[in-house]
CSV table of C-alpha atoms in Angstrom, one decimal:
chain,number,residue,atom,x,y,z
T,297,MET,CA,0.0,0.0,0.0
T,298,LYS,CA,1.4,3.3,-1.1
T,299,LEU,CA,0.4,6.4,0.9
T,300,LEU,CA,0.7,10.0,-0.4
T,301,PRO,CA,3.3,12.3,1.3
T,302,ARG,CA,1.7,14.9,3.5
T,303,ARG,CA,2.1,18.5,2.4
T,304,LEU,CA,0.3,20.3,5.2
T,305,ASN,CA,-1.0,18.9,8.4
T,306,LEU,CA,-4.7,19.4,8.7
T,307,ASN,CA,-4.4,20.6,12.3
T,308,VAL,CA,-1.9,23.3,11.2
T,309,ARG,CA,-4.2,24.2,8.3
T,310,LEU,CA,-7.2,24.7,10.7
T,311,ILE,CA,-5.0,26.8,13.1
T,312,LEU,CA,-3.8,29.0,10.2
T,313,ILE,CA,-7.4,29.5,9.1
T,314,PHE,CA,-8.5,30.4,12.6
T,315,ILE,CA,-5.6,32.9,13.0
T,316,ALA,CA,-6.3,34.5,9.6
T,317,CYS,CA,-10.0,34.9,10.5
T,318,LEU,CA,-9.2,36.2,14.0
T,319,ALA,CA,-6.8,38.8,12.5
T,320,ALA,CA,-9.4,40.0,10.0
T,321,ALA,CA,-12.0,40.2,12.7
T,322,THR,CA,-9.6,42.2,15.0
T,323,VAL,CA,-8.8,44.7,12.2
T,324,THR,CA,-12.6,45.0,11.5
T,325,PHE,CA,-13.2,45.8,15.2
T,326,PHE,CA,-10.7,48.6,15.4
T,327,LEU,CA,-11.8,50.1,12.1
T,328,ALA,CA,-15.4,50.1,13.3
T,329,VAL,CA,-14.3,51.6,16.6
T,330,LEU,CA,-12.5,54.4,14.7
T,331,TYR,CA,-15.6,54.9,12.5
T,332,PHE,CA,-18.2,54.9,15.3
T,333,THR,CA,-16.3,56.9,17.9
T,334,PRO,CA,-15.2,60.6,17.7
T,335,LEU,CA,-11.5,59.9,17.5
T,336,GLU,CA,-11.4,61.7,14.2
T,337,ASP,CA,-12.8,64.8,15.9
T,338,PHE,CA,-9.8,64.9,18.2
T,339,ARG,CA,-7.5,65.0,15.3
T,340,LYS,CA,-9.5,67.8,13.6
T,341,GLN,CA,-9.6,69.8,16.9
T,342,GLU,CA,-5.8,69.5,17.3
T,343,LYS,CA,-5.4,71.0,13.9
T,344,VAL,CA,-7.7,73.9,14.8
T,345,ASN,CA,-5.8,74.4,18.1
T,346,ASN,CA,-2.5,74.7,16.3
T,347,GLN,CA,-4.0,77.4,14.0
T,348,VAL,CA,-5.4,79.3,17.0
T,349,GLU,CA,-2.1,79.2,18.7
T,350,LYS,CA,-0.3,80.6,15.7
T,351,VAL,CA,-2.8,83.4,15.2
T,352,LEU,CA,-2.6,84.2,18.9
T,353,VAL,CA,1.2,84.5,18.8
T,354,ASP,CA,1.0,86.7,15.7
T,355,TRP,CA,-1.7,88.9,17.3
T,356,LYS,CA,0.3,89.3,20.5
T,357,ASP,CA,3.4,90.3,18.6
T,358,ALA,CA,1.5,92.8,16.5
T,359,LEU,CA,0.0,94.4,19.7
T,360,GLU,CA,3.3,94.7,21.4
T,361,GLU,CA,5.3,95.9,18.4
T,362,GLY,CA,2.6,98.5,17.6
T,363,GLU,CA,2.4,99.6,21.3
T,364,VAL,CA,-1.4,99.4,21.0
T,365,SER,CA,-3.4,100.9,23.8
T,366,LEU,CA,-6.0,98.8,25.7
T,367,SER,CA,-8.7,101.3,24.8
T,368,ASP,CA,-7.8,101.6,21.1
T,369,SER,CA,-10.3,99.2,19.6
T,370,SER,CA,-9.5,100.0,16.0
T,371,ALA,CA,-5.8,99.4,16.5
T,372,ILE,CA,-6.5,96.1,18.3
T,373,GLU,CA,-8.7,95.0,15.5
T,374,LYS,CA,-6.1,96.1,12.9
T,375,ALA,CA,-3.5,94.0,14.8
T,376,ILE,CA,-5.7,91.0,14.4
T,377,GLY,CA,-5.8,91.5,10.6
T,378,THR,CA,-8.8,91.7,8.3
T,379,THR,CA,-7.7,88.6,6.4
T,380,VAL,CA,-7.5,86.5,9.6
T,381,LYS,CA,-10.8,87.8,10.8
T,382,GLY,CA,-12.4,87.0,7.5
T,383,GLN,CA,-11.1,83.5,7.4
T,384,HIS,CA,-12.1,82.7,10.9
T,385,GLU,CA,-15.5,84.4,11.5
T,386,GLU,CA,-16.4,81.7,13.9
T,387,TRP,CA,-13.7,82.7,16.3
T,388,GLY,CA,-14.1,85.2,19.2
T,389,PHE,CA,-11.3,87.8,20.0
T,390,LEU,CA,-11.1,89.5,23.4
T,391,VAL,CA,-8.7,91.9,25.2
T,392,THR,CA,-8.7,92.5,28.9
T,393,ASP,CA,-6.6,94.4,31.4
T,394,ALA,CA,-4.8,92.7,34.3
T,395,GLU,CA,-7.9,92.7,36.4
T,396,GLY,CA,-9.9,91.0,33.8
T,397,ASN,CA,-12.0,93.9,32.6
T,398,VAL,CA,-12.9,93.5,28.9
T,399,THR,CA,-11.7,96.4,26.8
T,400,TYR,CA,-12.3,94.7,23.4
T,401,ARG,CA,-14.6,92.0,22.3
T,402,THR,CA,-15.6,90.8,18.8
T,403,GLY,CA,-16.7,87.6,17.0
T,404,LYS,CA,-18.5,84.6,18.5
T,405,LEU,CA,-17.8,83.7,22.1
T,406,TYR,CA,-18.3,80.1,23.3
T,407,SER,CA,-17.3,80.3,27.0
T,408,GLU,CA,-20.2,80.4,29.4
T,409,ASP,CA,-18.2,82.2,32.1
T,410,LEU,CA,-15.2,83.8,30.6
T,411,PRO,CA,-14.3,85.9,33.7
T,412,LYS,CA,-14.2,82.8,35.8
T,413,LEU,CA,-11.9,81.1,33.3
T,414,LEU,CA,-9.7,84.1,33.2
T,415,GLU,CA,-9.5,84.2,36.9
T,416,GLN,CA,-8.4,80.6,37.0
T,417,GLN,CA,-5.7,81.3,34.4
T,418,LEU,CA,-4.5,84.3,36.5
T,419,ARG,CA,-4.5,82.3,39.7
T,420,ASP,CA,-2.5,79.5,38.0
T,421,ASP,CA,-0.1,82.0,36.4
T,422,THR,CA,-0.4,80.1,33.1
T,423,PRO,CA,-0.1,82.1,29.9
T,424,ARG,CA,-2.8,80.1,28.2
T,425,GLY,CA,-4.9,77.1,28.9
T,426,ARG,CA,-7.8,74.9,27.9
T,427,ASP,CA,-10.1,72.8,29.9
T,428,GLU,CA,-11.5,69.5,28.8
T,429,LYS,CA,-14.4,71.1,27.0
T,430,GLN,CA,-12.2,73.5,24.9
T,431,ALA,CA,-11.0,76.5,27.0
T,432,PRO,CA,-10.1,79.8,25.4
T,433,PHE,CA,-6.5,80.4,24.3
T,434,ILE,CA,-5.0,83.1,26.5
T,435,SER,CA,-1.7,85.0,26.2
T,436,THR,CA,-0.3,87.8,28.3
T,437,VAL,CA,0.4,91.1,26.4
T,438,SER,CA,2.4,94.2,27.5
T,439,PHE,CA,0.3,97.2,26.8
T,440,PRO,CA,1.3,100.8,27.4
T,441,GLU,CA,-1.1,100.9,30.3
T,442,GLY,CA,0.4,97.7,31.8
T,443,LEU,CA,-0.1,94.0,31.6
T,444,GLY,CA,-3.2,92.7,29.8
T,445,TYR,CA,-4.5,89.6,28.1
T,446,ALA,CA,-5.3,88.6,24.5
T,447,ILE,CA,-7.9,85.8,24.2
T,448,ILE,CA,-9.1,83.8,21.2
T,449,GLU,CA,-12.0,81.4,21.4
T,450,ALA,CA,-12.6,78.8,18.7
T,451,PRO,CA,-15.5,76.4,18.5
T,452,SER,CA,-14.9,72.8,19.6
T,453,SER,CA,-15.4,70.1,17.1
T,454,ILE,CA,-15.3,67.4,19.8
T,455,LYS,CA,-18.7,66.0,20.5
T,456,ALA,CA,-19.7,65.1,23.9
T,457,ILE,CA,-19.3,61.3,24.4
T,458,ASN,CA,-22.3,59.6,26.0
T,459,PRO,CA,-21.0,56.5,27.9
T,460,THR,CA,-24.1,54.4,27.1
T,461,SER,CA,-23.9,55.4,23.4
T,462,TYR,CA,-20.2,54.7,23.4
T,463,ASN,CA,-20.7,51.2,24.9
T,464,GLN,CA,-23.4,50.5,22.3
T,465,LYS,CA,-21.1,51.4,19.5
T,466,LEU,CA,-18.4,49.2,21.0
T,467,ILE,CA,-20.8,46.3,21.1
T,468,LEU,CA,-21.9,47.0,17.5
T,469,ALA,CA,-18.2,47.0,16.4
T,470,PHE,CA,-17.6,43.7,18.2
T,471,ALA,CA,-20.7,42.2,16.6
T,472,LEU,CA,-19.5,43.3,13.2
T,473,ALA,CA,-16.1,41.7,13.9
T,474,VAL,CA,-17.8,38.4,14.9
T,475,VAL,CA,-19.8,38.4,11.7
T,476,VAL,CA,-16.7,39.0,9.7
T,477,PHE,CA,-14.9,36.1,11.5
T,478,LEU,CA,-17.8,33.7,10.9
T,479,ILE,CA,-18.2,34.5,7.2
T,480,LEU,CA,-14.4,34.2,6.6
T,481,PHE,CA,-14.2,31.0,8.6
T,482,VAL,CA,-17.1,29.4,6.7
T,483,LEU,CA,-15.6,30.5,3.4
T,484,PHE,CA,-12.1,29.1,4.3
T,485,MET,CA,-13.6,25.9,5.7
T,486,ARG,CA,-16.0,25.2,2.9
T,487,PRO,CA,-13.4,23.3,0.7
T,488,VAL,CA,-12.6,21.1,3.7
T,489,THR,CA,-16.2,20.4,4.6
T,490,ARG,CA,-17.1,19.8,1.0
T,491,TYR,CA,-14.3,17.3,0.7
T,492,ILE,CA,-15.5,15.5,3.9
T,493,GLU,CA,-19.0,15.3,2.4
T,494,GLN,CA,-17.5,13.9,-0.8
T,495,ILE,CA,-15.6,11.2,1.3
T,496,GLU,CA,-18.8,10.5,3.2
T,497,SER,CA,-20.8,10.1,0.0
T,498,GLY,CA,-18.0,7.8,-1.4
T,499,ILE,CA,-18.1,5.6,1.7
T,500,GLY,CA,-21.9,5.3,1.2
T,501,ARG,CA,-21.4,4.1,-2.3
T,502,ILE,CA,-18.8,1.6,-1.2
T,503,VAL,CA,-21.2,0.4,1.6
T,504,ASP,CA,-23.7,-0.2,-1.2
T,505,HIS,CA,-21.1,-2.5,-2.9
T,506,ASP,CA,-20.2,-0.1,-5.6
T,507,TRP,CA,-16.5,-1.2,-5.3
T,508,THR,CA,-15.5,0.3,-8.7
T,509,TYR,CA,-15.9,3.8,-7.3
T,510,GLU,CA,-12.8,5.7,-6.2
T,511,ILE,CA,-12.9,8.8,-4.0
T,512,PRO,CA,-10.8,11.6,-5.6
T,513,VAL,CA,-7.6,12.3,-3.7
T,514,LYS,CA,-7.1,16.0,-3.2
T,515,GLY,CA,-4.2,17.7,-1.5
T,516,ARG,CA,-1.6,16.2,0.8
T,517,ASP,CA,-3.2,16.1,4.3
T,518,GLU,CA,-5.0,13.7,6.6
T,519,LEU,CA,-8.1,13.8,4.5
T,520,SER,CA,-6.3,12.9,1.2
T,521,SER,CA,-4.5,10.2,3.1
T,522,LEU,CA,-7.9,8.9,4.4
T,523,ALA,CA,-9.3,8.9,0.8
T,524,ALA,CA,-6.3,7.0,-0.5
T,525,ASN,CA,-6.7,4.5,2.4
T,526,ILE,CA,-10.4,4.0,1.6
T,527,ASN,CA,-9.6,3.5,-2.1
T,528,TRP,CA,-7.0,0.9,-1.1
T,529,MET,CA,-9.5,-0.8,1.2
T,530,THR,CA,-12.1,-0.8,-1.5
T,531,ASP,CA,-9.7,-2.5,-3.9
T,532,GLN,CA,-9.0,-5.1,-1.3
T,533,LEU,CA,-12.7,-5.7,-0.7
T,534,ARG,CA,-13.3,-6.0,-4.4
T,535,LEU,CA,-10.4,-8.4,-4.8
T,536,ARG,CA,-11.6,-10.4,-1.8
T,537,PHE,CA,-15.1,-10.5,-3.2
T,538,GLU,CA,-13.9,-11.7,-6.6
T,539,ARG,CA,-11.8,-14.3,-4.9
T,540,GLU,CA,-14.7,-15.5,-2.7
T,541,ARG,CA,-16.8,-15.6,-5.8
T,542,GLU,CA,-14.2,-17.7,-7.6
T,543,LEU,CA,-13.9,-19.9,-4.5
T,544,GLU,CA,-17.6,-20.4,-4.4
T,545,GLN,CA,-17.7,-21.3,-8.1
T,546,SER,CA,-14.7,-23.6,-7.5
T,547,LYS,CA,-16.5,-25.2,-4.6
T,548,ASN,CA,-19.6,-25.8,-6.7
T,549,GLU,CA,-17.5,-27.3,-9.5
T,550,LEU,CA,-15.7,-29.4,-6.9
T,551,ILE,CA,-18.9,-30.8,-5.6
T,552,THR,CA,-20.3,-31.5,-9.1
T,553,ASN,CA,-17.1,-33.1,-10.3
T,554,LEU,CA,-16.6,-35.1,-7.1
T,555,SER,CA,-20.1,-36.4,-7.3
T,556,HIS,CA,-19.6,-37.4,-10.9
T,557,ASP,CA,-16.2,-39.1,-10.3
T,558,LEU,CA,-17.3,-40.9,-7.2
T,559,ARG,CA,-20.7,-41.9,-8.6
T,560,THR,CA,-19.3,-43.6,-11.7
T,561,PRO,CA,-17.2,-46.3,-10.1
T,562,LEU,CA,-19.6,-46.6,-7.2
T,563,THR,CA,-22.5,-47.2,-9.5
T,564,SER,CA,-20.5,-49.9,-11.3
T,565,ILE,CA,-19.5,-51.5,-8.0
T,566,ILE,CA,-23.1,-51.6,-6.9
T,567,GLY,CA,-24.1,-53.0,-10.3
T,568,TYR,CA,-21.6,-55.8,-10.3
T,569,LEU,CA,-22.4,-56.7,-6.7
T,570,GLN,CA,-26.1,-56.8,-7.5
T,571,LEU,CA,-25.3,-59.2,-10.4
T,572,ALA,CA,-23.2,-61.4,-8.1
T,573,LYS,CA,-25.9,-61.3,-5.6
T,574,ASP,CA,-28.7,-62.3,-8.0
T,575,GLN,CA,-26.7,-65.2,-9.5
T,576,LYS,CA,-26.3,-68.6,-8.0
T,577,SER,CA,-22.5,-68.3,-8.2
T,578,PRO,CA,-21.7,-65.1,-6.2
T,579,GLY,CA,-18.1,-65.9,-6.2
T,580,ASP,CA,-17.7,-65.5,-10.0
T,581,LYS,CA,-14.1,-64.4,-10.5
T,582,GLY,CA,-15.0,-61.9,-13.3
T,583,TYR,CA,-17.4,-59.9,-11.1
T,584,VAL,CA,-15.0,-60.0,-8.2
T,585,ASP,CA,-12.0,-58.8,-10.3
T,586,THR,CA,-14.1,-56.0,-11.9
T,587,THR,CA,-15.5,-54.9,-8.5
T,588,TYR,CA,-12.0,-55.0,-7.0
T,589,ARG,CA,-10.5,-52.9,-9.8
T,590,LEU,CA,-13.3,-50.3,-9.5
T,591,SER,CA,-12.9,-50.2,-5.7
T,592,LEU,CA,-9.1,-49.5,-6.1
T,593,LYS,CA,-10.0,-46.7,-8.5
T,594,LEU,CA,-12.5,-45.3,-6.0
T,595,LYS,CA,-9.9,-45.5,-3.2
T,596,GLY,CA,-7.3,-43.8,-5.3
T,597,LEU,CA,-9.7,-41.0,-6.0
T,598,MET,CA,-10.5,-40.6,-2.3
T,599,ASP,CA,-6.8,-40.6,-1.4
T,600,GLU,CA,-6.0,-37.9,-3.9
T,601,LEU,CA,-8.9,-35.8,-2.7
T,602,PHE,CA,-7.9,-36.2,0.9
T,603,GLU,CA,-4.3,-35.2,0.0
T,604,TYR,CA,-5.4,-32.2,-2.0
T,605,THR,CA,-7.7,-31.1,0.9
T,606,LYS,CA,-5.0,-31.5,3.4
T,607,LEU,CA,-2.5,-29.5,1.3
T,608,THR,CA,-5.1,-26.7,0.7
T,609,HIS,CA,-6.9,-26.3,4.0
T,610,HIS,CA,-4.3,-27.1,6.6
T,611,GLN,CA,-1.1,-25.5,7.8
T,612,VAL,CA,1.4,-27.8,6.0
T,613,GLU,CA,4.9,-28.1,7.5
T,614,LEU,CA,7.6,-29.0,5.0
T,615,GLN,CA,10.2,-31.5,6.0
T,616,THR,CA,13.0,-30.0,3.9
T,617,ASP,CA,16.4,-31.4,3.2
T,618,ARG,CA,19.4,-30.5,1.0
T,619,VAL,CA,19.2,-32.7,-2.0
T,620,ASP,CA,20.9,-33.1,-5.5
T,621,PHE,CA,17.9,-32.1,-7.6
T,622,ALA,CA,19.6,-33.4,-10.9
T,623,ALA,CA,20.1,-36.8,-9.4
T,624,LEU,CA,16.5,-36.9,-8.1
T,625,LEU,CA,15.2,-36.2,-11.7
T,626,HIS,CA,17.5,-38.9,-13.2
T,627,GLN,CA,16.1,-41.4,-10.7
T,628,LEU,CA,12.4,-40.5,-11.3
T,629,VAL,CA,12.7,-40.5,-15.1
T,630,GLY,CA,14.6,-43.8,-14.9
T,631,GLU,CA,11.7,-45.4,-13.1
T,632,TYR,CA,9.1,-44.1,-15.7
T,633,THR,CA,11.2,-44.8,-18.8
T,634,PRO,CA,10.0,-48.4,-19.2
T,635,ILE,CA,6.4,-47.3,-18.8
T,636,LEU,CA,6.7,-44.5,-21.3
T,637,GLU,CA,8.6,-46.6,-23.9
T,638,GLY,CA,5.8,-49.2,-23.5
T,639,LYS,CA,3.4,-46.5,-24.8
T,640,GLY,CA,5.7,-45.7,-27.7
T,641,LEU,CA,7.2,-42.6,-26.1
T,642,ARG,CA,10.9,-41.8,-26.2
T,643,VAL,CA,12.6,-39.9,-23.5
T,644,GLU,CA,15.3,-37.2,-23.9
T,645,MET,CA,17.0,-35.6,-20.9
T,646,GLU,CA,19.0,-32.5,-20.7
T,647,VAL,CA,19.9,-32.5,-17.0
T,648,PRO,CA,23.4,-31.4,-15.7
T,649,GLU,CA,25.6,-34.2,-14.5
T,650,GLU,CA,27.1,-32.1,-11.8
T,651,PRO,CA,25.1,-31.8,-8.6
T,652,VAL,CA,22.4,-29.1,-8.4
T,653,LEU,CA,21.7,-28.6,-4.7
T,654,VAL,CA,18.3,-27.3,-3.6
T,655,THR,CA,16.4,-27.4,-0.3
T,656,VAL,CA,13.0,-29.2,-0.7
T,657,ASP,CA,10.7,-31.6,0.9
T,658,ILE,CA,11.9,-34.7,-1.0
T,659,GLU,CA,8.7,-36.7,-0.6
T,660,LYS,CA,6.4,-33.9,-1.8
T,661,MET,CA,8.7,-32.9,-4.6
T,662,ILE,CA,8.8,-36.6,-5.8
T,663,ARG,CA,5.0,-36.4,-5.8
T,664,VAL,CA,5.1,-33.3,-8.1
T,665,PHE,CA,7.2,-34.9,-10.8
T,666,ASP,CA,5.4,-38.3,-10.3
T,667,ASN,CA,2.1,-36.5,-11.1
T,668,LEU,CA,3.6,-34.7,-14.1
T,669,LEU,CA,5.1,-37.9,-15.6
T,670,SER,CA,1.9,-39.8,-14.9
T,671,ASN,CA,0.0,-37.1,-16.8
T,672,VAL,CA,2.4,-37.3,-19.7
T,673,GLU,CA,2.0,-41.1,-19.8
T,674,LYS,CA,-1.8,-40.8,-19.9
T,675,TYR,CA,-2.4,-37.9,-22.3
T,676,SER,CA,0.7,-37.6,-24.5
T,677,LEU,CA,0.6,-38.3,-28.2
T,678,GLU,CA,3.3,-40.6,-29.7
T,679,GLY,CA,6.7,-38.9,-30.0
T,680,THR,CA,9.5,-37.7,-27.7
T,681,ILE,CA,9.3,-36.7,-24.1
T,682,LYS,CA,11.8,-34.0,-23.3
T,683,LEU,CA,13.0,-33.2,-19.8
T,684,ARG,CA,15.3,-30.2,-19.4
T,685,MET,CA,16.8,-28.5,-16.3
T,686,LYS,CA,18.9,-25.4,-15.9
T,687,VAL,CA,20.0,-22.9,-13.2
T,688,GLU,CA,19.1,-19.3,-13.8
T,689,GLY,CA,20.2,-16.9,-11.1
T,690,ASP,CA,18.7,-17.9,-7.8
T,691,ARG,CA,16.3,-20.5,-9.1
T,692,VAL,CA,16.2,-23.9,-10.9
T,693,LEU,CA,14.0,-24.2,-14.0
T,694,THR,CA,12.7,-27.6,-15.0
T,695,SER,CA,10.6,-28.2,-18.1
T,696,LEU,CA,8.7,-31.4,-19.2
T,697,SER,CA,7.4,-31.4,-22.8
T,698,ASN,CA,5.3,-34.0,-24.5
T,699,PRO,CA,3.7,-34.2,-28.0
T,700,SER,CA,0.2,-32.7,-27.8
T,701,ASP,CA,-2.5,-31.0,-29.9
T,702,PRO,CA,-2.7,-27.2,-29.5
T,703,VAL,CA,-4.3,-26.1,-26.3
T,704,ASP,CA,-6.2,-22.8,-25.9
T,705,PRO,CA,-4.7,-20.3,-23.5
T,706,GLU,CA,-7.8,-20.4,-21.4
T,707,GLU,CA,-7.4,-24.1,-20.9
T,708,LEU,CA,-3.7,-23.7,-20.2
T,709,HIS,CA,-4.7,-21.4,-17.3
T,710,ARG,CA,-7.2,-24.0,-15.9
T,711,ILE,CA,-5.3,-27.2,-16.2
T,712,PHE,CA,-3.9,-26.7,-12.7
T,713,ASP,CA,-7.5,-26.4,-11.3
T,714,GLN,CA,-8.9,-29.3,-9.3
T,715,PHE,CA,-10.9,-31.9,-11.3
T,716,TYR,CA,-10.2,-30.1,-14.6
T,717,ARG,CA,-9.3,-32.2,-17.6
T,718,LEU,CA,-8.5,-31.2,-21.2
T,719,ASP,CA,-11.0,-33.8,-22.5
T,720,GLU,CA,-14.2,-32.1,-21.8
T,721,ALA,CA,-16.2,-35.3,-22.0
T,722,ARG,CA,-14.3,-36.5,-18.9
T,723,SER,CA,-13.9,-40.0,-20.4
T,724,THR,CA,-13.6,-42.9,-18.0
T,725,LYS,CA,-11.3,-44.7,-20.4
T,726,ILE,CA,-8.3,-42.8,-19.0
T,727,ALA,CA,-7.9,-43.3,-15.2
T,728,GLY,CA,-7.4,-40.2,-13.2
T,729,SER,CA,-9.0,-37.9,-10.7
T,730,GLY,CA,-8.2,-34.5,-12.2
T,731,LEU,CA,-6.4,-33.6,-9.0
T,732,GLY,CA,-2.8,-34.5,-10.0
T,733,LEU,CA,-1.8,-31.1,-11.4
T,734,ALA,CA,-3.7,-29.2,-8.7
T,735,ILE,CA,-1.7,-31.1,-6.1
T,736,ALA,CA,1.6,-30.4,-7.9
T,737,LYS,CA,0.8,-26.7,-8.1
T,738,ARG,CA,0.0,-26.5,-4.4
T,739,ILE,CA,3.3,-28.3,-3.4
T,740,VAL,CA,5.3,-26.0,-5.7
T,741,GLU,CA,3.7,-23.0,-4.1
T,742,LEU,CA,4.5,-24.3,-0.6
T,743,HIS,CA,8.1,-24.3,-1.7
T,744,GLU,CA,7.7,-20.6,-2.8
T,745,GLY,CA,8.1,-21.7,-6.4
T,746,GLU,CA,6.0,-21.3,-9.6
T,747,ILE,CA,4.5,-23.8,-12.1
T,748,TRP,CA,2.9,-23.0,-15.4
T,749,ALA,CA,2.1,-24.5,-18.8
T,750,GLU,CA,2.9,-23.4,-22.4
T,751,SER,CA,1.6,-24.8,-25.7
T,752,GLY,CA,3.2,-24.5,-29.1
T,753,GLU,CA,4.8,-26.3,-32.0
T,754,GLY,CA,2.9,-29.5,-31.3
T,755,GLU,CA,4.1,-29.7,-27.7
T,756,LEU,CA,2.7,-29.1,-24.3
T,757,THR,CA,5.3,-27.9,-21.8
T,758,VAL,CA,5.0,-27.7,-18.0
T,759,TRP,CA,7.6,-25.5,-16.3
T,760,VAL,CA,8.6,-25.7,-12.6
T,761,ALA,CA,10.7,-23.0,-11.1
T,762,LEU,CA,12.1,-23.6,-7.6
T,763,PRO,CA,14.2,-21.2,-5.5
T,764,VAL,CA,17.8,-22.3,-4.7
T,765,ARG,CA,18.2,-22.1,-0.9
T,766,GLY,CA,21.5,-22.1,0.8
């Protein structure tokens, strides 16, 4: 199973989404606070204050340089400047003596109790000052009559802040920030939730046995890894289902073929015994011989079936030994040569004379080649039987070829199945259970080897590949 490399951990991704949404909500909150509260008014008022201070300094200098009298209103107004007065009609200009008596007043005045404010400035000995509500700008001036004061009042642009209203605006700003957070979080999380829904939908289809469906693998995080794992699991379920279906079909074929192969000799045995029973001479040698032969055939079939079942459905332990495989083949072929020559078959061997050492279960490996040679003896056409062996890398290759009619590739694939025979009519003229090649295949697989068949040029060749173990 191959998993995709992770590009970004899903937890990290969710944390980054949360941080981004929180940052956007925080910025939204402060912008809303700036918009809903009069902070901008403070900045505007500061600009006006700077202008007032500059005009007040220029006015003071003009009064002192021109030695303007406290009682000379025209000179005082001239010192202010027509241009300045025209540009700032909303300002109020005052001149008082040292006791606070007003000698000149013009423009708009905003202070409710100017004498009181002036008294406070005189008591604090401060040249100018402002209270929290916007106090007038005051500067001391040296007049010919003595010390006096020049005062400028400008309207305040700062609105009075109501605590209840201010708190409501803060709550509104916070609510707006929460809304922004939720909207952004939903937008960022939508691809994740949509992918989770897609995975959930895919799992639903898989549960409904749609094992051909594959969940798209997107990204490189835990969700994509989950999708890849689910796809892998689906493939395994599909393969297992197909395997189980094949096993079910094989089991049905096994039962059918077994019933046929057991019923044929058993029916004959019952028939001959019935004839022997009905006749006056139940010991007739012909009936007994036939019954005995059929009984041996039935026993051989049951023995092969038992051996195949034991090899297939039990934990088989191999009793392995180090053996000269070349010498073993020479011995087996030597035993079968008279039988094969009696059927008009010649034997050619291409087996190394030097030892070829392999580690195998000798008894079971003899059974493999005994079954193969027995199959050749039963089904081969007249001609030459060829046995070849060679060492390739870390395995030993052995081939057994016999003259044969061409065999379809589909049949080649099935000749190692239990009870399968190339003669579809399953003739009883040739003894056999149809389990020999299936047993040989199972034994070779237990040795971690391979067995297969090839057909061509008038020959059927069975290959056996076994690993060379030290």
